[in-house]
Amino acid sequence: MGSSSEGSRRIAIVGFGYIGTCIGAVLADRGFVVTGIDPRPEVEQEIAKGATSIHEPGLKDLVAKGVAAGRLKATTSYDAVREADVVLVTVGTPLGADHAPDMAQILSASEQVAKRLRRGQLVMYKSTVPPGTTEDVVRPLLEKQGLRSGVDFFLAFCPERLAEGRAIVEFLSLPIVVGGAEPESTRAAAEFWREALDVRVLELSTARAAEMSKLADNLFIDLNVALANEIAMLCDRMGMDAMEVIEAANTLPKGTHHVNILVPGAGVGGYCLTKDPWFVHWLGQRHGLDLRTPVASRSVNDGMPAYTAAAVRDELAQHGRALKGARVAILGIAFKSNTGDVRFTPAGGTIHALRQAGADVVVCDPWVSARDAKAVTDAPLVASLDDALRGADAVVVLAGHTEFRTFPTPRLAELAKPGALVLDGRAMYTKLQIAEMRKLGLRFRGIGR
Ligand SMILES: NC(=O)c1ccc[n+]([C@@H]2O[C@H](COP(=O)([O-])OP(=O)(O)OC[C@H]3O[C@@H](n4cnc5c(N)ncnc54)[C@H](O)[C@@H]3O)[C@@H](O)[C@H]2O)c1
């Protein structure tokens, strides 16, 4: 793209956190003039320098490029909404009391947008919200000044479905789901995304169907991981390799696809999967249903950190070593491999349980800043993997970062204590690596292997 922004369409992104910044940087790269709006002054300051503290592969370069080209900026003022052709809302929707969605950011952002709404604008919400939010909560707020949705302006919901660590690639390739407050809004939103990203767009009949589709996706993922985790626990007890079992099970064609059991692991974290199933449960209650699947998925996955810590304890005990006083090297505290995001990371629970039992824990995560690590645990954080592994009785992988996966096994065996336990909480090691570890005198254990 050239550096001229003259004649380009203007986009205001309300809520310039993780999702807002990823989308904003990509759209700036696609030639739009993007202004991120966020009440946190540090966002404006960082972006002004062409920088971002959000860890996402490729994001820093895109931000620097967009700012240098004059197509990307951030501000604390909502006035950019007035000049925008398209307004995207990407504020947070955290878990509130009784597992209800906390809608405070959606409401305050919508009030601000409403005051500056102009004829002809397209307003799209991307934050994960309960069905009915766009039509029943947002539309009346935006129409307060007399403009009508579907006539004077267009209002739609387009769920954000990208996954951290692959956000840029996925934003540019995933099909986009849109549901307008009226058919005219659906068409306007679909046209925008087709033109902006040249991707497949699914036009749903209502905004609430689009809102529900996002919750259905995340309930499916959380429940599927819970299924994998319970299969893994059973395989642990019965002495089978759950990965082998799952791989074989997944070859069965079912419906239009195959069985697709996901990977068992030391817990589910992050901003979305830890809350969205609860939103579904809360919705069920509001409609007189006692839905069981969100409770099952959340309780199974929330139990995995304790399960992981108990596995370390039991494996050490089987070889005559006590967890109390044992040196445990934790590799990775990010909730997801190859990201630095520690929001709601299950690693915190595992580390806490190990330390409660008297383990001497040391943490290494090259992707996570010291400040973010502090929010997870006050166990010592070491920068060098060698230092973490030196003298370890147990090495516990809680994030499958590339640095860990490619670390030479002989070096690991040399640094850790003879006969040390390697517990892979992320199914990171290949069969070959596991065999090599065993040959070198290390003991290997996974979740379900
Ligand atoms: N993180 C993900 O991987 C992901 C994936 C899909 C969907 N989502 C959904 O997208 C939404 C945003 O998630 P996120 O991870 O970017 O959250 P985030 O907390 O990183 O970003 C939200 C931003 O909104 C800002 N904000 C708060 N109130 C505001 C207001 N009134 N006006 C303007 N800005 C305001 C905050 O300061 C923050 O920077 C959530 O609903 C989430 O469920 C997230």
mmCIF file of C-alpha atoms and ligand atoms in Angstrom, residues 14-20 37-40 78 90-93 105 108-109 126-128 160 162 164 214 271-272 275 343, ligand 1:
data_model
loop_
_atom_site.group_PDB
_atom_site.id
_atom_site.type_symbol
_atom_site.label_atom_id
_atom_site.label_comp_id
_atom_site.label_asym_id
_atom_site.label_seq_id
_atom_site.Cartn_x
_atom_site.Cartn_y
_atom_site.Cartn_z
ATOM 1 C CA VAL A 14 -13.578 1.818 19.972
ATOM 2 C CA GLY A 15 -11.588 -0.261 22.472
ATOM 3 C CA PHE A 16 -7.960 -0.489 21.379
ATOM 4 C CA GLY A 17 -6.883 -3.510 23.424
ATOM 5 C CA TYR A 18 -5.780 -6.849 22.024
ATOM 6 C CA ILE A 19 -8.516 -7.341 19.404
ATOM 7 C CA GLY A 20 -8.851 -3.656 18.482
ATOM 8 C CA ILE A 37 -10.055 5.020 20.713
ATOM 9 C CA ASP A 38 -9.216 3.858 24.220
ATOM 10 C CA PRO A 39 -9.513 5.552 27.619
ATOM 11 C CA ARG A 40 -6.066 4.254 28.647
ATOM 12 C CA TYR A 78 -14.155 9.788 20.941
ATOM 13 C CA THR A 90 -14.064 -4.033 20.384
ATOM 14 C CA VAL A 91 -14.308 -3.223 24.094
ATOM 15 C CA GLY A 92 -14.025 -5.901 26.777
ATOM 16 C CA THR A 93 -16.938 -7.996 28.044
ATOM 17 C CA GLN A 105 -17.785 -1.195 28.629
ATOM 18 C CA SER A 108 -20.350 3.349 28.007
ATOM 19 C CA ALA A 109 -18.792 2.930 24.546
ATOM 20 C CA LYS A 126 -17.184 -7.363 17.591
ATOM 21 C CA SER A 127 -17.057 -7.859 21.369
ATOM 22 C CA THR A 128 -18.532 -11.173 22.535
ATOM 23 C CA GLU A 160 -14.374 -11.859 16.427
ATOM 24 C CA LEU A 162 -9.382 -15.083 15.603
ATOM 25 C CA GLU A 164 -4.178 -15.481 19.746
ATOM 26 C CA LYS A 214 -19.649 -16.917 18.741
ATOM 27 C CA TYR A 271 -9.894 -14.163 28.100
ATOM 28 C CA CYS A 272 -12.592 -15.998 26.134
ATOM 29 C CA LYS A 275 -15.925 -16.857 30.458
ATOM 30 C CA ARG A 343 -4.815 -13.674 31.256
HETATM 31 N N1 LIG B 1 -8.684 -11.937 23.165
HETATM 32 C C1 LIG B 1 -9.177 -12.743 22.249
HETATM 33 O O1 LIG B 1 -8.479 -13.637 21.770
HETATM 34 C C2 LIG B 1 -10.591 -12.574 21.739
HETATM 35 C C3 LIG B 1 -10.997 -13.378 20.678
HETATM 36 C C4 LIG B 1 -12.293 -13.223 20.203
HETATM 37 C C5 LIG B 1 -13.158 -12.321 20.797
HETATM 38 N N2 LIG B 1 -12.741 -11.561 21.839
HETATM 39 C C6 LIG B 1 -13.691 -10.608 22.430
HETATM 40 O O2 LIG B 1 -13.319 -9.316 21.978
HETATM 41 C C7 LIG B 1 -13.560 -8.340 23.013
HETATM 42 C C8 LIG B 1 -12.283 -7.588 23.327
HETATM 43 O O3 LIG B 1 -11.309 -8.497 23.805
HETATM 44 P P1 LIG B 1 -9.801 -8.038 24.039
HETATM 45 O O4 LIG B 1 -9.037 -9.291 24.292
HETATM 46 O O5 LIG B 1 -9.358 -7.134 22.967
HETATM 47 O O6 LIG B 1 -9.976 -7.207 25.394
HETATM 48 P P2 LIG B 1 -8.978 -6.067 25.962
HETATM 49 O O7 LIG B 1 -9.295 -5.942 27.398
HETATM 50 O O8 LIG B 1 -7.577 -6.357 25.528
HETATM 51 O O9 LIG B 1 -9.435 -4.746 25.187
HETATM 52 C C9 LIG B 1 -10.556 -3.987 25.521
HETATM 53 C C10 LIG B 1 -10.130 -2.535 25.442
HETATM 54 O O10 LIG B 1 -11.292 -1.714 25.567
HETATM 55 C C11 LIG B 1 -10.920 -0.543 26.295
HETATM 56 N N3 LIG B 1 -12.133 0.088 26.823
HETATM 57 C C12 LIG B 1 -12.797 -0.159 27.962
HETATM 58 N N4 LIG B 1 -13.883 0.626 28.060
HETATM 59 C C13 LIG B 1 -13.903 1.392 26.962
HETATM 60 C C14 LIG B 1 -14.758 2.382 26.473
HETATM 61 N N5 LIG B 1 -15.859 2.745 27.139
HETATM 62 N N6 LIG B 1 -14.461 2.997 25.304
HETATM 63 C C15 LIG B 1 -13.369 2.647 24.596
HETATM 64 N N7 LIG B 1 -12.528 1.691 25.005
HETATM 65 C C16 LIG B 1 -12.780 1.066 26.164
HETATM 66 C C17 LIG B 1 -9.976 -1.068 27.347
HETATM 67 O O11 LIG B 1 -9.162 -0.049 27.885
HETATM 68 C C18 LIG B 1 -9.181 -2.105 26.558
HETATM 69 O O12 LIG B 1 -8.014 -1.560 26.001
HETATM 70 C C19 LIG B 1 -14.138 -9.123 24.177
HETATM 71 O O13 LIG B 1 -15.525 -9.090 24.129
HETATM 72 C C20 LIG B 1 -13.660 -10.544 23.936
HETATM 73 O O14 LIG B 1 -14.516 -11.498 24.526
HETATM 74 C C21 LIG B 1 -11.475 -11.651 22.308
#
